[in-house]
Short mmCIF file of C-alpha atoms in Angstrom, two decimals:
data_model
loop_
_atom_site.label_atom_id
_atom_site.label_comp_id
_atom_site.label_asym_id
_atom_site.label_seq_id
_atom_site.Cartn_x
_atom_site.Cartn_y
_atom_site.Cartn_z
CA MET A 1 1.65 -23.75 17.57
CA VAL A 2 5.27 -24.17 18.38
CA ALA A 3 4.69 -25.23 22.01
CA SER A 4 2.14 -27.86 20.93
CA GLN A 5 4.48 -28.96 18.15
CA ARG A 6 1.50 -28.53 15.64
CA LEU A 7 2.86 -25.89 13.48
CA GLY A 8 0.43 -25.06 10.58
CA SER A 9 1.30 -23.26 7.20
CA ALA A 10 1.41 -19.43 7.34
CA ILE A 11 1.90 -16.37 5.37
CA LEU A 12 4.00 -13.62 7.07
CA TRP A 13 2.91 -10.25 5.63
CA GLY A 14 4.77 -7.12 6.52
CA PRO A 15 7.28 -4.43 5.37
CA PRO A 16 10.88 -5.12 4.55
CA GLY A 17 13.30 -5.52 7.52
CA VAL A 18 10.82 -6.73 10.14
CA GLY A 19 12.21 -10.30 10.56
CA LYS A 20 10.07 -12.41 8.27
CA THR A 21 12.98 -14.75 7.30
CA THR A 22 14.26 -14.80 10.97
CA ILE A 23 10.76 -15.80 12.26
CA ALA A 24 10.69 -18.66 9.76
CA ARG A 25 14.02 -20.00 10.84
CA LEU A 26 12.96 -19.81 14.45
CA LEU A 27 9.67 -21.65 13.63
CA ALA A 28 11.72 -24.38 11.95
CA ASP A 29 14.21 -24.62 14.89
CA GLY A 30 11.42 -24.67 17.50
CA SER A 31 9.46 -27.40 15.74
CA ASN A 32 12.34 -29.51 14.81
CA LEU A 33 11.83 -29.03 11.04
CA ALA A 34 14.35 -28.99 8.27
CA PHE A 35 14.45 -25.50 6.83
CA GLU A 36 14.22 -25.33 3.07
CA PRO A 37 14.40 -21.64 1.89
CA VAL A 38 13.43 -20.58 -1.88
CA SER A 39 12.87 -17.28 -3.44
CA ALA A 40 10.17 -16.70 -5.67
CA THR A 41 12.25 -14.16 -7.64
CA PHE A 42 14.85 -16.82 -8.58
CA SER A 43 13.02 -20.22 -8.43
CA GLY A 44 10.54 -22.04 -10.72
CA VAL A 45 8.44 -25.16 -10.61
CA ALA A 46 11.53 -27.39 -11.34
CA ASP A 47 13.13 -25.99 -8.27
CA LEU A 48 10.06 -26.61 -6.15
CA ARG A 49 9.79 -30.24 -7.42
CA LYS A 50 13.28 -30.90 -6.05
CA VAL A 51 12.33 -29.48 -2.74
CA PHE A 52 9.18 -31.61 -2.57
CA ALA A 53 11.13 -34.68 -3.54
CA ALA A 54 13.56 -33.98 -0.76
CA ALA A 55 10.86 -33.34 1.73
CA ARG A 56 9.19 -36.70 0.89
CA SER A 57 12.49 -38.54 1.58
CA ARG A 58 12.85 -36.75 4.93
CA ARG A 59 9.22 -37.76 5.89
CA THR A 60 10.09 -41.39 5.23
CA ILE A 61 12.56 -41.21 8.15
CA GLY A 62 10.17 -39.03 10.41
CA GLN A 63 11.75 -35.60 9.57
CA GLY A 64 9.41 -32.81 8.59
CA THR A 65 10.17 -29.90 6.36
CA LEU A 66 9.47 -26.16 6.66
CA LEU A 67 9.45 -24.72 3.25
CA PHE A 68 10.10 -20.93 3.43
CA VAL A 69 9.13 -18.93 0.25
CA ASP A 70 10.38 -15.45 0.14
CA GLU A 71 8.37 -12.91 -2.00
CA ILE A 72 5.66 -15.68 -2.37
CA HIS A 73 3.44 -13.09 -4.15
CA ARG A 74 5.81 -13.24 -7.17
CA PHE A 75 4.74 -16.78 -7.98
CA ASN A 76 1.94 -16.90 -10.57
CA ARG A 77 -1.42 -18.74 -9.57
CA ALA A 78 -0.26 -22.02 -11.13
CA GLN A 79 2.94 -22.00 -9.20
CA GLN A 80 1.04 -21.25 -5.96
CA ASP A 81 -1.35 -24.02 -6.69
CA SER A 82 1.60 -26.49 -6.78
CA PHE A 83 2.07 -26.12 -2.92
CA LEU A 84 -1.50 -27.16 -2.10
CA PRO A 85 -1.19 -31.04 -2.29
CA TYR A 86 2.07 -31.17 -0.45
CA ALA A 87 0.89 -28.82 2.23
CA GLU A 88 -2.34 -30.68 2.67
CA ASP A 89 -0.82 -34.24 3.06
CA GLY A 90 1.90 -32.94 5.52
CA THR A 91 4.90 -33.25 3.30
CA ILE A 92 5.80 -29.70 3.89
CA THR A 93 4.81 -26.88 6.21
CA LEU A 94 4.58 -23.79 4.09
CA VAL A 95 5.76 -20.45 5.43
CA GLY A 96 5.44 -17.70 2.82
CA ALA A 97 6.65 -14.04 3.21
CA THR A 98 5.32 -11.18 1.41
CA THR A 99 5.28 -7.43 1.48
CA GLU A 100 2.14 -7.27 -0.60
CA SER A 101 -1.50 -7.62 0.57
CA PRO A 102 -2.21 -11.50 0.50
CA SER A 103 -5.85 -10.76 -0.38
CA PHE A 104 -4.76 -9.25 -3.67
CA GLU A 105 -1.62 -11.20 -4.54
CA LEU A 106 -2.39 -14.85 -3.35
CA ASN A 107 -4.96 -17.00 -4.77
CA GLY A 108 -7.98 -18.00 -2.61
CA ALA A 109 -7.00 -21.74 -2.38
CA LEU A 110 -3.80 -20.96 -0.82
CA LEU A 111 -5.16 -18.45 1.61
CA SER A 112 -7.73 -20.91 2.72
CA ARG A 113 -4.94 -23.43 3.80
CA THR A 114 -2.76 -20.83 5.55
CA GLN A 115 -2.84 -18.43 8.37
CA VAL A 116 -1.99 -14.86 7.60
CA LEU A 117 0.16 -13.27 10.32
CA VAL A 118 0.62 -9.54 10.11
CA LEU A 119 3.82 -8.01 11.04
CA LYS A 120 4.26 -4.30 11.85
CA ARG A 121 7.32 -2.10 11.17
CA LEU A 122 9.67 -2.18 14.21
CA ASP A 123 9.07 0.50 16.75
CA GLU A 124 11.86 2.50 18.57
CA ALA A 125 12.04 0.05 21.55
CA ALA A 126 12.49 -2.94 19.28
CA LEU A 127 15.10 -1.16 17.16
CA SER A 128 17.06 -0.22 20.27
CA THR A 129 16.92 -3.85 21.50
CA LEU A 130 18.16 -5.06 18.05
CA LEU A 131 21.21 -2.57 18.23
CA ASP A 132 21.95 -3.53 21.95
CA ARG A 133 22.23 -7.24 20.87
CA ALA A 134 24.28 -6.42 17.74
CA GLU A 135 26.79 -4.61 19.94
CA HIS A 136 26.81 -7.44 22.44
CA LEU A 137 27.45 -10.02 19.72
CA THR A 138 30.40 -8.06 18.22
CA GLY A 139 31.79 -6.99 21.59
CA HIS A 140 32.02 -3.39 20.39
CA ARG A 141 29.73 -0.41 21.28
CA LEU A 142 29.05 1.92 18.40
CA PRO A 143 30.99 5.30 18.69
CA LEU A 144 27.76 7.40 19.09
CA ASP A 145 26.58 9.83 21.72
CA ASP A 146 22.98 9.63 23.04
CA GLY A 147 21.55 11.92 20.51
CA ALA A 148 23.36 10.25 17.55
CA ARG A 149 22.15 6.88 18.81
CA ARG A 150 18.53 8.09 18.79
CA ALA A 151 18.97 9.60 15.29
CA LEU A 152 20.57 6.26 13.99
CA ILE A 153 17.43 4.43 15.23
CA ALA A 154 15.16 7.08 13.62
CA MET A 155 17.02 6.99 10.37
CA ALA A 156 16.16 3.14 10.11
CA ASP A 157 12.58 4.09 9.75
CA GLY A 158 11.32 0.71 11.33
CA ASP A 159 13.60 -1.45 9.17
CA GLY A 160 15.80 -3.63 11.36
CA ARG A 161 17.89 -4.95 8.45
CA HIS A 162 18.75 -1.42 7.45
CA LEU A 163 19.59 -0.55 11.03
CA LEU A 164 22.05 -3.43 11.24
CA ASN A 165 23.63 -2.43 7.81
CA MET A 166 24.19 1.06 9.21
CA ALA A 167 25.62 -0.32 12.41
CA GLU A 168 28.04 -2.47 10.29
CA GLN A 169 29.22 0.66 8.40
CA LEU A 170 29.85 2.42 11.69
CA GLN A 171 31.81 -0.64 13.01
CA ALA A 172 34.09 -0.59 10.10
CA LEU A 173 35.04 3.01 10.60
CA PRO A 174 38.47 3.86 11.96
CA ASP A 175 38.40 4.79 15.53
CA PRO A 176 37.22 8.43 15.63
CA GLY A 177 38.74 9.01 19.07
CA THR A 178 35.61 10.72 20.29
CA LEU A 179 31.88 9.79 20.12
CA LEU A 180 29.98 10.91 16.92
CA ASP A 181 27.30 13.47 17.30
CA ILE A 182 24.30 13.86 14.99
CA ALA A 183 26.17 15.99 12.46
CA ALA A 184 29.09 13.62 12.33
CA LEU A 185 26.75 10.56 12.01
CA ALA A 186 25.02 12.33 9.02
CA HIS A 187 28.40 12.56 7.39
CA TYR A 188 28.95 8.82 7.46
CA ILE A 189 25.48 7.59 7.06
CA GLN A 190 22.75 8.33 4.60
CA GLN A 191 19.11 8.41 5.73
CA ARG A 192 16.91 5.72 4.47
CA ALA A 193 14.56 6.73 1.64
CA PRO A 194 10.91 6.67 2.78
CA LEU A 195 9.15 3.45 2.05
CA TYR A 196 6.72 4.19 -0.68
CA ASP A 197 5.80 2.18 -3.76
CA LYS A 198 3.73 4.18 -6.25
CA ALA A 199 2.31 1.06 -7.93
CA GLN A 200 1.74 -1.14 -4.79
CA GLU A 201 0.37 -1.25 -1.26
CA GLY A 202 2.11 1.82 -0.02
CA HIS A 203 0.43 3.96 -2.78
CA TYR A 204 -3.00 2.92 -1.84
CA ASP A 205 -2.41 3.11 2.02
CA LEU A 206 -1.15 6.71 1.84
CA ILE A 207 -3.87 8.00 -0.50
CA SER A 208 -6.55 6.40 1.82
CA ALA A 209 -4.85 8.06 4.76
CA LEU A 210 -4.97 11.49 3.02
CA HIS A 211 -8.73 10.85 2.14
CA LYS A 212 -9.70 9.85 5.66
CA SER A 213 -7.77 12.76 7.27
CA MET A 214 -9.74 15.24 5.14
CA ARG A 215 -12.95 13.45 5.73
CA GLY A 216 -12.20 13.60 9.55
CA SER A 217 -11.49 17.41 9.30
CA ASP A 218 -7.83 17.04 10.39
CA PRO A 219 -5.79 19.41 8.10
CA ASP A 220 -2.49 18.80 9.89
CA ALA A 221 -2.78 14.97 9.34
CA ALA A 222 -3.94 15.59 5.77
CA LEU A 223 -0.89 17.77 5.03
CA TYR A 224 1.48 15.16 6.52
CA TRP A 225 0.15 12.44 4.27
CA LEU A 226 0.26 14.79 1.31
CA ALA A 227 3.84 15.47 2.00
CA ARG A 228 4.62 11.83 2.49
CA MET A 229 3.20 10.86 -0.98
CA LEU A 230 5.01 13.93 -2.70
CA ASP A 231 8.38 13.07 -1.06
CA GLY A 232 7.95 9.34 -2.15
CA GLY A 233 7.59 10.42 -5.75
CA GLU A 234 3.93 10.39 -6.28
CA ASP A 235 2.53 12.15 -9.17
CA PRO A 236 0.85 15.35 -7.86
CA LEU A 237 -1.71 15.17 -10.73
CA PHE A 238 -2.90 11.83 -9.15
CA VAL A 239 -3.49 13.68 -5.86
CA ALA A 240 -5.25 16.59 -7.68
CA ARG A 241 -7.69 14.18 -9.28
CA ARG A 242 -8.43 12.59 -5.97
CA LEU A 243 -9.11 15.90 -4.33
CA VAL A 244 -11.82 16.59 -7.07
CA ARG A 245 -13.31 13.20 -6.31
CA PHE A 246 -13.32 14.01 -2.61
CA ALA A 247 -14.84 17.42 -3.20
CA ASN A 248 -17.83 15.75 -4.97
CA GLU A 249 -18.26 12.67 -2.76
CA ASP A 250 -17.61 13.92 0.74
CA ILE A 251 -18.38 17.68 0.65
CA GLY A 252 -20.89 18.05 -2.22
CA ILE A 253 -23.68 20.45 -1.50
CA ALA A 254 -22.34 21.41 1.96
CA ASP A 255 -19.95 23.71 0.26
CA PRO A 256 -20.44 23.95 -3.56
CA HIS A 257 -17.17 26.01 -3.73
CA ALA A 258 -15.18 22.96 -2.68
CA ILE A 259 -15.20 21.57 -6.28
CA GLN A 260 -13.93 24.84 -7.62
CA GLN A 261 -10.98 24.94 -5.20
CA ALA A 262 -10.11 21.40 -6.17
CA LEU A 263 -10.24 22.15 -9.86
CA ALA A 264 -8.22 25.41 -9.32
CA ALA A 265 -5.50 23.53 -7.66
CA TRP A 266 -5.35 20.95 -10.54
CA ASP A 267 -5.18 23.92 -13.03
CA VAL A 268 -2.58 25.65 -11.08
CA TYR A 269 -0.33 22.74 -10.85
CA GLU A 270 -0.60 22.02 -14.66
CA ARG A 271 0.43 25.57 -15.28
CA LEU A 272 3.26 25.83 -12.74
CA GLY A 273 4.55 22.37 -12.13
CA SER A 274 6.62 21.34 -9.13
CA PRO A 275 7.45 22.52 -6.71
CA GLU A 276 5.41 25.79 -6.87
CA GLY A 277 2.13 24.13 -8.09
CA GLU A 278 2.36 21.71 -5.18
CA LEU A 279 1.41 24.63 -2.83
CA ALA A 280 -1.88 25.01 -4.60
CA ILE A 281 -2.64 21.26 -3.87
CA ALA A 282 -1.66 21.88 -0.33
CA GLN A 283 -4.09 24.78 -0.12
CA ALA A 284 -6.79 22.71 -1.58
CA VAL A 285 -6.15 19.85 0.87
CA VAL A 286 -6.53 22.31 3.80
CA TYR A 287 -9.69 23.87 2.31
CA LEU A 288 -11.25 20.41 1.85
CA ALA A 289 -10.27 19.15 5.21
CA THR A 290 -11.83 22.23 6.87
CA ALA A 291 -14.98 22.50 4.72
CA PRO A 292 -18.33 21.05 6.12
CA LYS A 293 -18.99 17.52 4.80
CA SER A 294 -22.20 16.13 3.17
CA ILE A 295 -22.67 12.91 1.29
CA ALA A 296 -26.26 13.62 0.52
CA ILE A 297 -25.83 13.92 -3.20
CA TYR A 298 -23.68 10.79 -3.23
CA ARG A 299 -26.34 8.71 -1.40
CA GLY A 300 -29.25 10.29 -3.26
CA PHE A 301 -27.76 9.66 -6.62
CA ASN A 302 -26.83 6.01 -5.79
CA ALA A 303 -30.43 5.50 -4.49
CA ALA A 304 -31.79 6.81 -7.81
CA HIS A 305 -29.51 4.46 -9.72
CA ARG A 306 -30.88 1.53 -7.75
CA SER A 307 -34.43 2.77 -8.31
CA ALA A 308 -33.89 3.08 -12.01
CA ARG A 309 -32.44 -0.47 -12.27
CA ARG A 310 -35.25 -1.84 -10.12
CA THR A 311 -38.17 -0.06 -11.83
CA GLY A 312 -37.26 -0.65 -15.44
CA SER A 313 -38.69 1.45 -18.27
CA LEU A 314 -41.34 3.45 -16.55
CA MET A 315 -43.22 5.86 -18.65
CA PRO A 316 -42.37 9.53 -17.86
CA PRO A 317 -45.23 11.86 -16.91
CA ALA A 318 -47.57 13.12 -19.75
CA ARG A 319 -46.68 16.51 -21.12
CA ASN A 320 -49.07 19.37 -21.04
CA GLY A 321 -50.24 21.26 -24.00
CA TYR A 322 -47.62 23.90 -23.89
CA GLU A 323 -44.71 21.39 -23.44
CA ALA A 324 -46.15 19.52 -26.49
CA GLN A 325 -46.10 22.68 -28.55
CA ILE A 326 -42.49 23.49 -27.70
CA THR A 327 -41.40 19.86 -28.54
CA GLU A 328 -43.17 20.11 -31.95
CA ARG A 329 -41.53 23.46 -32.72
CA LEU A 330 -38.14 22.01 -31.85
CA ARG A 331 -38.63 18.86 -34.00
CA HIS A 332 -39.91 21.06 -36.94
CA SER A 333 -36.77 23.30 -36.64
CA ALA A 334 -34.42 20.25 -36.66
CA VAL A 335 -36.12 18.91 -39.88
CA LEU A 336 -35.63 22.35 -41.59
CA ARG A 337 -31.98 22.40 -40.63
CA ALA A 338 -31.50 18.89 -42.06
CA ARG A 339 -33.13 19.94 -45.25
CA ARG A 340 -30.91 23.05 -45.64
CA GLN A 341 -27.73 20.91 -44.99
CA ARG A 342 -28.91 18.53 -47.80
CA GLY A 343 -29.26 21.50 -50.17
#
């Protein structure tokens, strides 16, 4: 798009610190567009109107505008709709940045007029390149030995902004005289907290990863995703409830004891709490991951539901004489009990 000078509106979707704002600035520079940044956290419709008016003025002299909206998912649907006419008539080229799934957070009309570009967390090679460039720009190499340098990159956890912030802290240190090793680095720099939002995308991604690992009979992976969730502050009871569901849906009749293991883990955690009760949840995760799998009950019950809705109120089979006698006796007993209760 940049090479042909036909830049279309886009949504940059990815975790924090992967360069969404930087990419938007580069797109504006590469397409000779004026760069107008706004943040959905601090801006409203009045601010957007000013931007649209300025973009119209530029357009009269042949200058285009790239409107960059950070955290675009924080705008409500009415605010998102305000972009549509200006993006459609070419007054602006809209580039939005979001850490949340566009399918859930952005309205359909906006998505139909933009291209969603997915950005991944930065890998070790990208972070190393970023660190090399920062050192080149400042003219100073960080006082780290090879092990500490690798540890610094690992501590960034895929977040380029966090890596640069840590590098700035190290640049500001007085000359240590010798290169810092891993222990000395840990003294000066705190490790980044794992990226996990219990109410947003990370929550659903990790519970899905745990579910799929157990479904794929991979206990090591299942324990890893469980640990990631608990370290991120997830409520262990949420995981326990998910294990009960998994035992019903994915194991079912292949191992009837699986549901008992899941319920026992839930009960143990409620009795012991953290951290002791988490071991019971981990044991249940391993049991469910290694158990045989069957979704026969799940499929059969869903098929029965579909059949019941499709066929309506079919009459049940006729009762035989013995069944009719039992039914009459039960009805008679119920009538006698009701009379006694009325006195």
